[in-house]
Amino acid sequence: MKEEEARKRIEELSAKINEHNYRYYVLADPVIGDYEFDQLMEELISLEKRFPHLLDKNSPSQRVGGQVTKKFPAVRHKYPMLSLSNTYSREELTAFDQRVRKGLGGEPYEYVCELKFDGVAIGVTYREGELERAATRGDGVQGDEITTNVKTIPSIPLKVKTTDHISAFEVRGEVYMPHHSFVQLNRAKEKNGEATFANPRNAAAGSLKLQDSAQVAQRHLDCFIYGVLGENLPFSNHWDSLNTLKQWGFKVSDRISKCTGIEEVFSYITGIEAERGQLPFDIDGVVIKVNNYRQQEKLGYTSKFPRWAISYKFKAERGLTKLLDVIYQVGRTGAVTPVAVLEPVTIAGSTVRRASLYNQDRMEELGLHDKDSVYVEKGGDIIPKIVGVDESLRPAGATPLHFIDNSPECGTALKRDKGEAVHYCPNSEECPPQIQGRIEHFISRRAMNIDSLGQGKTELLIRKGKIHHIADLYDLTYEDLIGLEKTITDPETGKSRTLSFREKTVRNILNALQTSKEVPFERVLYALGIRHLGETMARKLARHFGNIDNLMNASREELIRVDDVGDKVASGIEAHFNDPRNTEIVNRLRNAGLNLAMKEETTTTAPTVLSGKSFVISGVFHNHSREEIRQLIENKGGTIKGSISSKTDFLVAGDNMGPEKRKKAEALDIPIISEEDLLNMMQDSGT
Ligand code: IVH
């Protein structure tokens, strides 16, 4: 066969296979049998072998896998992958609806209701109609690139059937393992004496991370697509986007519904709740989204969630089992959590052995007695919890259980602050989990990001007496570290390995510590591990006070004056800095060269380049999240407004900006600038 002929035949076979694949896996309406399909595939594979240079990276033959990925590289999402806020009751949904109505100022609106698939979120990018890249959600900002594995999922098109010319777009969806594949997989595992997966979600997640894509292909994963992002998309609402995605060849659930008013949403939920048990895959609720893109934009986002969507999670499944013991865990801030140890029980497909009891009040409310029979609930990704006791099964003479008085770790008498539910161990200095927890928090990715020091390593350093406080990290020397060693035993498998600090490890640790000195003040402040001080609050305080000294010297009134700072946060800060041990740590960190002040130009007190300028931000950006753009502007003295008026100086436009905003800006002659323009503007002025 001549090359030209081969090329034509390969194209023909690929098109046929893609079409049959689509009919089988997306439409569930095959027109040929397996045998015929296999024949076509075999012919294609053999031609591609004979003419290797004609092999296309998105040939349907790639579905069978074969490529091995040693390490899944981290990739930054072009559009952040957000999650949804959860509701569990119709009252909460009604409240959501009221917020939407208020946010839209009385305009009419519609919802699209969808299933909430219980699997693994992915984002798949297409360029010029071809699958380019697939990634997991990760932390929402960056995930792992798993393209090769995703290509083996037959319902995900490798090439899209679109006539609209859109150079690039990204679909979002949920990879899941259908029940029949899950049962098959676990049976095979059992037969081979391997550990089985607890539920289909874990199985899907585990499968996507297999190194050998041929094995992934054997796992029979599937994927529903529930959204699309991109520039110049040919629709202006979510409903149309889903229907267009269907036409482009994506698998979109047919259980989507357009609803007007919350009552219609309730009926949808009732219908799905009844149908849930018959579905061939797991769902853990439904998702409700405002349909119109312009309205979505108007409602906007909180720091974590869209305000235009919410999930309604189904009531968790319940099991009855025996309470064997209550143990008490001490966390990084000294908070003590009672945990119930249970006789193993299977709930919603997974084995539950422990359940959180939250705090003393919760324990007393349940009125737990020794060896009680308890109801345990587990739903989706929620930690199992005890929801009730079957008193009729209580053994005669059983004694009531009481919360402990002393720390199980260090024996110190526990404290409980007025108005607080949580007990804590005040021995922050010497209580082992607190020492460990503080250091782990300090080095964590969102804090100082010292990733060459994992949990095992910090544990070893603490045990060997090399570190006790976070400040000790910066005194570590090469000699302190080299040659340290310990044996780690995996509690699951019982296998042991030796962790030892060799030349390269030591160099990496010391370099990472050095680099961490560049971490900006707001993250250093978060890293200090002050009670109740989360990331967002740390950022606000850092920007407000500009440096650690101003914060440490601030009166309670000054603290409370900061947006969103309440009594709890203020008390946390006061208590932290009233402890001379903590001020000593701050001094040591200062001497080590950490950033304990905002860089000069970023404090709000210093008038800077954007001073007096008013900005409106709209759309999705390539290199920064919207929140980051907001901060960049505010750091330089600019102010952000929610809507355009004659007082607006600039409209910063990202992708998918609503047409209304553009129109208004144009009408008022307000310059529309891109993310790049904004960055240049800041750069040009030399700040
Ligand atoms: S929309 C901004 N739709 O639920 C909106 N998510 O907590 C983002 N999920 O990680 C998500 N089914 O993996 C959306 N029909 C659906 C979904 C869905 C399942 C998952 C998704 C995400 C999580 C959100």
XYZ file of C-alpha atoms and ligand atoms in Angstrom:
711
model
C 0.000 0.000 0.000
C 1.276 3.428 -0.899
C 1.614 6.078 1.715
C -1.082 8.275 0.237
C -3.485 5.365 0.218
C -2.566 4.510 3.798
C -3.166 8.081 4.888
C -6.624 8.036 3.357
C -7.513 4.691 4.864
C -6.252 5.757 8.295
C -8.428 8.847 8.119
C -11.407 6.807 7.029
C -10.912 4.206 9.743
C -10.382 6.852 12.422
C -13.566 8.650 11.466
C -15.536 5.407 11.469
C -14.151 4.257 14.788
C -14.771 7.645 16.378
C -18.342 7.581 15.182
C -18.996 4.019 16.398
C -17.306 4.809 19.643
C -19.547 7.837 20.084
C -22.649 5.876 19.242
C -21.716 3.159 21.715
C -20.373 5.140 24.657
C -22.223 8.441 24.437
C -25.500 7.663 22.729
C -25.689 4.038 23.950
C -27.010 3.261 20.477
C -24.470 1.096 18.635
C -25.029 0.096 15.038
C -22.275 -2.503 14.731
C -21.191 -5.383 16.942
C -18.011 -5.699 19.006
C -16.401 -7.999 16.492
C -16.768 -5.589 13.600
C -15.537 -2.746 15.796
C -12.449 -4.724 16.804
C -11.714 -5.488 13.153
C -11.687 -1.792 12.294
C -9.436 -1.045 15.254
C -7.030 -3.839 14.375
C -6.748 -2.621 10.807
C -6.043 0.905 12.024
C -3.410 -0.246 14.506
C -1.640 -2.357 11.953
C -1.568 0.505 9.422
C -0.215 2.873 12.050
C 2.496 0.337 12.819
C 3.475 0.106 9.174
C 3.440 3.861 8.703
C 4.471 5.151 12.116
C 4.861 8.737 10.946
C 1.147 8.763 10.115
C 0.217 8.102 13.730
C -1.839 10.996 15.045
C -1.614 11.777 18.775
C -5.401 11.734 18.869
C -5.925 8.610 16.808
C -8.672 6.405 18.288
C -6.020 3.700 18.651
C -4.629 5.770 21.551
C -7.687 4.794 23.565
C -6.224 1.391 24.325
C -3.394 3.095 26.144
C 0.108 1.778 26.453
C 1.992 4.931 27.242
C 3.458 4.970 30.727
C 3.574 8.170 32.786
C 6.132 8.099 35.578
C 5.150 11.345 37.216
C 2.121 13.491 36.518
C 3.417 17.024 36.072
C 1.655 19.879 37.882
C -0.166 22.264 35.564
C -1.794 25.577 36.289
C -5.451 25.850 35.346
C -6.250 28.582 32.877
C -9.557 29.043 34.694
C -9.581 28.196 38.408
C -11.474 25.012 39.257
C -13.883 26.101 41.931
C -15.999 23.985 44.186
C -19.568 24.485 45.279
C -20.983 25.398 48.623
C -23.161 22.637 49.993
C -26.669 22.663 51.388
C -28.501 19.830 53.073
C -32.002 21.176 53.528
C -34.719 22.817 51.528
C -34.593 25.795 53.895
C -30.986 26.391 52.966
C -31.926 26.160 49.299
C -34.693 28.676 49.769
C -32.160 30.991 51.391
C -29.882 30.511 48.372
C -32.769 31.380 46.072
C -33.443 34.523 48.080
C -29.810 35.564 47.808
C -29.945 35.032 44.057
C -33.152 37.028 43.735
C -31.715 39.872 45.760
C -28.416 39.758 43.888
C -30.224 40.038 40.578
C -32.283 42.946 41.810
C -35.652 41.574 40.796
C -34.756 40.434 37.249
C -36.381 37.172 36.195
C -34.016 34.198 36.186
C -33.925 30.466 35.574
C -31.979 27.604 37.074
C -30.447 24.569 35.472
C -30.561 21.532 37.752
C -28.096 18.698 37.287
C -26.928 15.558 38.995
C -23.987 15.899 41.319
C -21.759 13.084 40.133
C -19.601 11.473 42.762
C -16.274 11.014 41.065
C -13.188 13.024 40.208
C -13.329 16.492 38.641
C -11.278 17.055 35.507
C -10.675 19.868 33.076
C -10.011 18.953 29.445
C -8.612 21.518 27.036
C -9.287 21.398 23.306
C -7.341 23.353 20.721
C -8.333 23.546 17.081
C -10.903 20.868 17.767
C -8.447 18.357 19.243
C -7.973 17.176 22.788
C -4.845 18.893 24.023
C -4.584 18.385 27.761
C -6.474 16.967 30.701
C -5.855 17.769 34.335
C -7.218 16.950 37.769
C -8.633 19.663 39.994
C -5.753 19.581 42.498
C -6.091 22.598 44.759
C -8.223 24.415 42.182
C -5.327 26.566 41.016
C -3.111 23.771 39.798
C -3.693 20.100 39.242
C -1.920 17.092 37.772
C -1.689 16.544 34.057
C -3.264 13.196 33.257
C -3.864 13.549 29.511
C -2.720 10.078 28.498
C -4.956 8.416 31.033
C -7.964 10.556 30.209
C -7.628 9.707 26.533
C -8.483 6.113 27.370
C -11.976 7.125 28.533
C -14.088 6.291 25.516
C -16.841 8.847 26.049
C -14.381 11.743 25.995
C -13.947 12.835 22.375
C -10.396 13.091 21.088
C -11.655 15.342 18.326
C -14.799 17.419 18.611
C -17.555 17.651 16.073
C -17.842 21.385 15.914
C -18.431 23.571 12.953
C -18.207 26.717 15.057
C -14.665 27.943 14.860
C -13.432 28.254 18.400
C -9.687 28.022 18.671
C -9.612 26.813 22.269
C -11.965 25.877 25.058
C -11.966 23.800 28.195
C -14.657 21.404 29.311
C -15.206 20.485 32.935
C -16.614 17.188 33.986
C -16.588 14.317 36.407
C -14.785 11.059 35.763
C -16.578 8.219 37.487
C -16.578 4.469 37.638
C -19.948 2.963 36.780
C -21.219 0.400 39.294
C -20.738 -2.583 36.981
C -17.072 -1.643 36.335
C -16.547 -1.166 40.061
C -17.975 -4.574 40.949
C -15.924 -6.200 38.203
C -12.726 -4.487 39.328
C -13.145 -5.389 42.990
C -13.954 -8.992 42.115
C -10.768 -9.235 40.114
C -8.795 -7.631 42.929
C -10.231 -9.997 45.476
C -9.365 -12.941 43.283
C -5.772 -11.753 43.056
C -5.622 -11.265 46.798
C -5.267 -7.493 46.360
C -6.895 -4.792 48.477
C -10.273 -3.738 47.096
C -11.481 -0.167 46.629
C -13.886 1.147 49.251
C -16.171 2.914 46.764
C -16.405 3.852 43.073
C -15.065 7.351 43.691
C -11.836 6.042 45.226
C -11.582 3.533 42.398
C -11.939 6.288 39.787
C -9.383 8.477 41.541
C -6.953 5.575 41.901
C -7.387 4.582 38.262
C -6.664 8.062 36.939
C -3.347 7.990 38.766
C -2.155 4.661 37.365
C 1.152 4.981 35.571
C 0.272 2.549 32.798
C -2.472 3.969 30.598
C -3.224 0.494 29.197
C -4.336 -0.453 32.696
C -6.484 2.656 32.931
C -8.186 1.616 29.714
C -9.116 -1.656 31.424
C -10.820 0.153 34.291
C -13.823 1.185 32.188
C -14.092 4.708 33.453
C -16.670 7.118 32.133
C -17.140 10.870 32.241
C -20.025 13.330 32.304
C -19.286 16.851 31.108
C -21.073 19.628 32.995
C -19.516 22.870 31.845
C -17.354 24.701 29.337
C -15.100 27.761 29.504
C -13.438 29.721 26.746
C -13.398 32.826 24.619
C -16.094 33.758 22.129
C -18.248 30.786 22.943
C -21.384 30.648 20.802
C -23.917 30.699 23.653
C -24.881 32.992 26.472
C -26.325 30.603 29.010
C -25.498 27.301 30.662
C -28.442 25.381 29.229
C -27.427 26.185 25.659
C -23.816 25.337 26.479
C -24.807 21.844 27.653
C -26.874 21.236 24.555
C -24.082 22.479 22.316
C -21.578 20.266 24.145
C -23.849 17.332 23.366
C -23.785 18.243 19.694
C -20.018 18.530 19.793
C -19.904 14.880 20.891
C -19.545 15.174 24.655
C -21.434 13.005 27.066
C -23.812 15.297 28.912
C -26.317 13.783 31.305
C -29.868 13.692 30.014
C -31.122 14.368 33.527
C -30.637 18.090 33.268
C -33.611 20.315 33.773
C -34.405 23.983 33.360
C -36.409 25.241 36.343
C -38.141 28.503 37.093
C -38.570 29.147 40.792
C -37.365 27.139 43.751
C -40.531 24.988 43.811
C -39.565 23.517 40.448
C -36.088 22.873 41.816
C -37.659 20.986 44.739
C -39.677 18.803 42.367
C -36.525 18.019 40.420
C -34.789 17.011 43.651
C -37.698 14.806 44.707
C -37.613 13.066 41.329
C -33.881 12.442 41.438
C -33.990 11.263 45.057
C -36.480 8.614 44.019
C -34.419 7.591 41.030
C -31.056 7.623 42.756
C -31.043 3.945 43.675
C -31.559 2.861 40.077
C -28.792 4.946 38.560
C -25.837 2.908 37.300
C -23.369 5.308 38.964
C -23.029 7.194 42.249
C -24.364 10.661 42.785
C -24.307 12.493 46.079
C -26.775 15.249 45.355
C -27.864 17.719 42.732
C -26.312 20.954 41.532
C -28.381 24.070 40.940
C -26.934 26.748 38.661
C -28.248 30.125 37.520
C -28.656 29.701 33.785
C -27.771 33.042 32.263
C -24.023 33.846 32.022
C -24.598 37.569 32.443
C -26.535 36.897 35.615
C -23.868 34.467 36.798
C -21.355 37.212 36.399
C -23.552 39.703 38.170
C -23.809 37.363 41.160
C -20.073 36.724 41.110
C -17.960 34.640 43.468
C -16.957 34.424 47.099
C -13.308 33.579 47.719
C -14.138 29.885 47.224
C -17.473 29.418 45.520
C -19.610 30.873 42.788
C -22.624 32.733 44.189
C -24.652 31.563 41.211
C -24.538 27.845 41.966
C -24.997 25.551 44.921
C -25.129 21.869 45.588
C -27.885 20.118 47.460
C -26.441 17.016 49.045
C -28.595 14.035 49.761
C -29.018 12.855 53.288
C -26.199 10.553 54.107
C -26.715 6.827 54.327
C -26.941 5.371 57.788
C -25.670 2.240 59.554
C -26.015 0.753 63.025
C -22.908 -0.454 64.811
C -21.254 -0.814 68.200
C -19.159 1.833 69.916
C -15.932 0.160 71.028
C -14.068 3.098 72.497
C -13.665 6.863 72.435
C -10.192 8.246 71.789
C -9.119 11.880 71.945
C -7.015 13.478 69.233
C -4.991 16.593 69.867
C -4.630 18.839 66.831
C -2.080 21.413 65.815
C -3.708 24.232 67.744
C -4.225 22.005 70.766
C -7.914 21.478 70.046
C -9.070 18.116 71.354
C -11.483 16.087 69.260
C -13.224 13.006 70.607
C -13.305 10.216 68.037
C -15.481 7.135 68.288
C -13.851 3.796 67.519
C -16.500 1.572 65.986
C -17.040 -2.006 65.097
C -16.445 -1.828 61.317
C -19.662 -1.236 59.398
C -20.287 -0.789 55.678
C -22.122 2.402 54.781
C -22.623 3.699 51.257
C -20.150 1.153 49.969
C -17.283 1.936 52.315
C -16.149 0.549 55.638
C -16.413 2.910 58.562
C -14.237 2.297 61.600
C -14.151 5.731 63.198
C -16.444 8.699 63.501
C -15.907 12.177 64.829
C -17.786 13.142 67.982
C -16.801 16.811 67.540
C -16.810 18.033 71.143
C -18.086 17.569 74.679
C -21.497 19.091 73.962
C -22.090 16.767 71.072
C -21.035 13.790 73.167
C -23.385 14.763 75.964
C -26.203 15.482 73.570
C -25.874 11.923 72.295
C -25.700 10.652 75.885
C -23.186 7.997 74.921
C -22.666 5.023 77.210
C -19.982 2.399 77.125
C -20.605 -0.230 74.364
C -23.636 1.625 73.029
C -25.166 0.744 69.670
C -24.944 3.858 67.544
C -26.253 5.106 64.217
C -23.493 6.263 61.901
C -23.957 8.415 58.820
C -21.655 8.876 55.932
C -22.319 10.854 52.822
C -19.950 11.610 49.948
C -16.807 13.150 51.246
C -18.176 13.972 54.696
C -16.395 12.415 57.623
C -18.622 9.752 59.175
C -20.526 10.960 62.187
C -22.631 9.457 64.942
C -26.170 10.728 64.718
C -27.956 8.759 67.395
C -27.975 5.932 69.919
C -30.309 2.968 70.019
C -30.984 2.962 73.744
C -33.006 -0.237 73.574
C -29.766 -2.072 72.757
C -27.818 -0.599 75.674
C -26.300 -3.315 77.924
C -27.609 -3.310 81.493
C -25.437 -1.328 83.874
C -23.530 0.452 81.102
C -21.685 3.528 82.343
C -22.098 6.949 80.751
C -19.043 8.307 78.912
C -17.536 11.617 79.981
C -15.182 13.935 78.234
C -11.621 13.704 79.517
C -10.068 16.286 81.844
C -6.436 15.890 80.835
C -4.586 15.743 77.535
C -3.974 12.147 76.487
C -0.686 13.305 74.956
C 0.954 15.260 77.758
C -1.373 14.969 80.773
C -1.994 18.730 81.008
C -5.426 19.783 82.315
C -7.590 20.753 79.353
C -9.259 24.155 79.051
C -12.481 25.253 77.495
C -13.030 28.946 76.850
C -16.342 30.589 77.653
C -18.703 30.419 74.720
C -16.474 27.930 72.889
C -17.350 24.317 72.216
C -13.817 23.050 71.953
C -11.466 21.894 74.675
C -7.826 22.556 74.135
C -4.548 21.663 75.680
C -2.827 24.847 76.875
C 0.581 23.179 76.918
C 1.335 24.372 73.415
C 5.044 24.398 74.137
C 5.560 20.748 75.011
C 2.561 18.844 73.716
C 3.994 16.655 70.907
C 1.152 16.846 68.357
C 1.067 20.609 68.801
C 4.778 20.953 68.151
C 4.496 18.701 65.120
C 1.277 20.339 63.923
C 2.651 23.857 64.160
C 5.702 22.952 62.166
C 3.657 21.092 59.560
C 1.344 24.042 59.188
C 4.275 26.417 58.913
C 5.925 24.492 56.067
C 2.665 23.696 54.244
C 2.173 24.773 50.660
C -0.135 27.696 51.292
C 2.053 28.917 54.139
C 5.863 28.856 53.711
C 5.762 26.128 51.061
C 8.885 24.285 52.214
C 7.967 21.160 50.349
C 11.254 19.325 50.754
C 10.369 18.864 54.426
C 7.480 16.411 54.462
C 5.726 15.003 57.498
C 8.152 12.124 57.993
C 11.135 14.459 57.942
C 9.765 16.973 60.436
C 8.839 14.113 62.726
C 12.380 12.845 62.612
C 13.812 16.308 63.254
C 11.537 16.776 66.246
C 12.314 13.359 67.626
C 16.053 13.930 67.312
C 15.668 17.223 69.166
C 16.797 19.275 66.177
C 13.690 21.430 66.058
C 11.065 22.377 68.581
C 9.786 25.715 67.328
C 9.236 26.957 63.821
C 12.108 29.390 64.308
C 14.504 26.480 64.904
C 14.140 25.547 61.245
C 16.239 28.539 60.261
C 19.064 27.559 62.597
C 19.474 24.127 60.996
C 22.895 23.505 59.533
C 24.280 20.912 57.148
C 25.916 19.133 60.082
C 22.620 19.018 61.994
C 20.929 17.177 59.181
C 23.356 14.939 57.380
C 23.081 11.264 58.239
C 19.849 11.446 60.260
C 17.879 8.260 59.819
C 14.696 6.529 60.826
C 12.581 3.555 59.846
C 9.053 4.235 58.731
C 6.406 1.534 58.784
C 3.347 1.888 56.604
C 0.384 1.196 58.922
C -1.672 -0.200 56.032
C 0.811 -2.648 54.540
C 3.137 -3.123 57.486
C 6.084 -2.569 55.111
C 9.082 -0.657 56.385
C 11.507 1.678 54.671
C 14.386 3.772 55.888
C 14.315 7.515 55.651
C 17.799 8.944 55.688
C 19.127 12.416 55.091
C 21.755 12.201 52.413
C 23.696 15.017 50.762
C 21.000 15.813 48.203
C 18.118 15.788 50.687
C 20.018 18.053 53.037
C 20.912 20.500 50.264
C 17.285 20.564 49.134
C 16.034 21.274 52.626
C 18.528 24.058 53.229
C 17.782 25.604 49.828
C 14.048 25.446 50.406
C 14.456 27.157 53.765
C 16.528 29.858 52.132
C 13.927 30.361 49.385
C 11.143 30.560 51.931
C 12.620 33.855 53.127
C 11.088 35.380 50.017
C 7.557 34.370 51.012
C 5.461 37.531 51.395
C 4.414 38.779 54.809
C 0.759 37.801 54.481
C 1.704 34.149 54.104
C 4.285 34.327 56.888
C 1.533 35.697 59.114
C -0.736 32.815 58.158
C 2.152 30.386 58.707
C 2.545 31.485 62.340
C -0.502 29.354 63.133
C -2.416 31.904 65.190
C -5.724 30.476 66.419
C -8.681 31.277 64.153
C -6.457 33.115 61.683
C -7.164 31.682 58.252
C -5.522 32.589 54.978
C -7.956 35.289 53.894
C -7.963 36.977 57.268
C -4.145 36.881 57.444
C -4.017 38.628 54.075
C -6.424 41.325 55.222
C -4.556 41.947 58.440
C -1.178 41.990 56.718
C -2.412 44.584 54.272
C -4.126 46.644 56.909
C -1.284 46.810 59.400
C 1.574 46.620 56.930
C 3.956 44.886 59.318
C 4.057 42.562 62.286
C 4.885 45.255 64.831
C 1.822 47.302 64.008
C -0.253 44.168 64.318
C 1.329 43.118 67.607
C 0.806 46.583 69.074
C -2.746 46.971 67.822
C -5.420 47.443 70.454
C -8.507 45.301 70.437
C -10.510 48.176 68.943
C -7.992 48.592 66.163
C -8.162 44.899 65.397
C -11.942 44.802 65.326
C -11.983 47.771 62.987
C -10.506 45.584 60.226
C -13.117 44.186 57.867
C -14.458 40.818 59.047
C -12.308 40.659 62.186
C -14.536 39.610 65.058
C -13.963 38.849 68.716
C -12.747 35.354 68.008
C -9.959 36.374 65.646
C -9.022 39.375 67.795
C -8.745 37.159 70.896
C -6.654 34.667 68.962
C -4.208 37.381 67.944
C -4.052 38.925 71.401
C -3.514 35.593 73.102
C -0.787 34.696 70.630
C 1.247 37.846 71.010
C 0.656 38.161 74.746
C 2.685 34.997 75.096
C 6.339 36.063 75.316
C 7.389 32.756 73.752
C 5.615 33.761 70.585
C 7.134 37.216 70.475
C 10.502 35.573 70.920
C 9.759 33.392 67.885
C 8.799 36.454 65.878
C 12.119 38.054 66.766
C 14.031 34.982 65.743
C 12.167 34.809 62.437
C 12.949 38.474 61.898
C 16.642 37.837 62.507
C 16.516 34.904 60.123
C 15.399 37.344 57.415
C 11.752 36.408 56.882
C 9.363 39.012 55.504
C 7.567 40.501 58.471
C 6.366 43.554 56.595
C 4.604 44.130 53.330
C 6.988 45.250 50.637
C 7.031 49.033 50.777
C 4.908 49.679 47.725
C 2.231 47.220 48.710
C 1.095 48.726 52.005
C -2.123 50.594 51.886
C -0.604 53.561 53.634
C 1.922 54.264 50.893
C 0.256 56.103 48.034
C 1.253 54.315 44.878
C 0.867 54.201 41.170
C -2.820 53.311 41.067
C -3.743 55.631 43.877
C -7.126 57.235 43.327
C -7.893 55.059 40.334
C -11.068 53.042 40.291
C -11.265 49.641 38.591
C -13.934 47.160 37.627
C -12.774 43.576 37.061
C -14.698 41.190 34.893
C -14.204 37.773 33.330
C -11.665 35.029 33.893
C -7.934 35.666 33.679
C -5.037 33.629 32.399
C -2.286 34.127 34.915
C -4.075 35.269 38.031
C -7.316 34.516 39.759
C -9.789 37.351 39.983
C -8.974 37.651 43.660
C -5.276 37.994 42.832
C -6.004 40.724 40.285
C -8.053 42.496 42.907
C -5.201 42.324 45.344
C -2.627 43.492 42.853
C -4.713 46.570 42.187
C -5.432 47.245 45.824
C -1.787 46.737 46.746
C -0.934 49.520 44.366
C -3.490 51.848 45.873
C -6.338 51.328 43.384
C -9.920 50.653 44.402
C -12.271 48.005 43.047
C -15.912 48.624 42.297
C -18.571 46.086 41.428
C -20.177 47.972 38.595
C -19.201 50.469 35.940
C -20.063 54.115 36.373
C -18.747 57.389 34.976
C -16.278 57.362 37.894
C -14.649 54.120 36.735
C -11.146 54.656 35.367
C -10.498 51.214 33.874
C -12.343 48.016 33.091
C -9.982 45.042 33.437
C -11.376 42.455 31.058
C -10.680 38.729 31.114
C -12.222 35.934 29.092
C -15.961 35.431 29.091
C -16.659 38.982 30.156
C -20.334 39.791 29.971
C -21.291 41.785 26.859
C -23.261 44.238 29.003
C -20.168 45.390 30.848
C -18.302 45.920 27.617
C -21.167 47.907 26.148
C -21.441 50.101 29.178
C -17.694 50.755 29.296
C -17.683 51.646 25.636
C -20.653 53.943 26.039
C -18.905 55.787 28.875
C -15.589 55.799 27.052
C -13.855 53.877 29.794
C -10.625 52.198 28.701
C -10.914 48.401 28.577
C -7.608 46.835 29.506
C -6.346 43.253 29.622
C -4.551 41.469 32.449
C -1.270 42.086 30.588
C -2.029 45.807 30.178
C -2.667 46.048 33.890
C 0.602 44.352 34.771
C 2.465 46.583 32.325
C 0.854 49.622 33.842
C 2.194 48.655 37.233
C 5.589 47.762 35.863
C 6.039 50.895 33.748
C 5.792 53.138 36.718
C 8.724 51.347 38.291
C 6.967 50.138 41.401
S -20.157 22.587 38.684
C -18.269 26.507 39.580
N -21.679 20.505 38.191
O -18.767 18.851 42.549
C -18.997 25.237 39.473
N -19.861 20.237 39.680
O -18.048 21.017 44.808
C -18.132 24.070 39.661
N -19.605 17.969 40.544
O -15.415 19.489 42.153
C -18.692 22.751 39.585
N -21.313 17.082 39.488
O -16.313 17.724 40.671
C -20.613 20.976 38.865
N -23.083 18.754 37.674
C -22.027 19.217 38.309
C -21.251 18.393 39.152
C -20.173 18.954 39.828
C -20.302 16.854 40.309
C -18.466 18.063 41.446
C -17.260 18.709 40.834
C -16.735 19.719 41.806
C -17.634 19.532 42.984
C -18.059 20.894 43.463
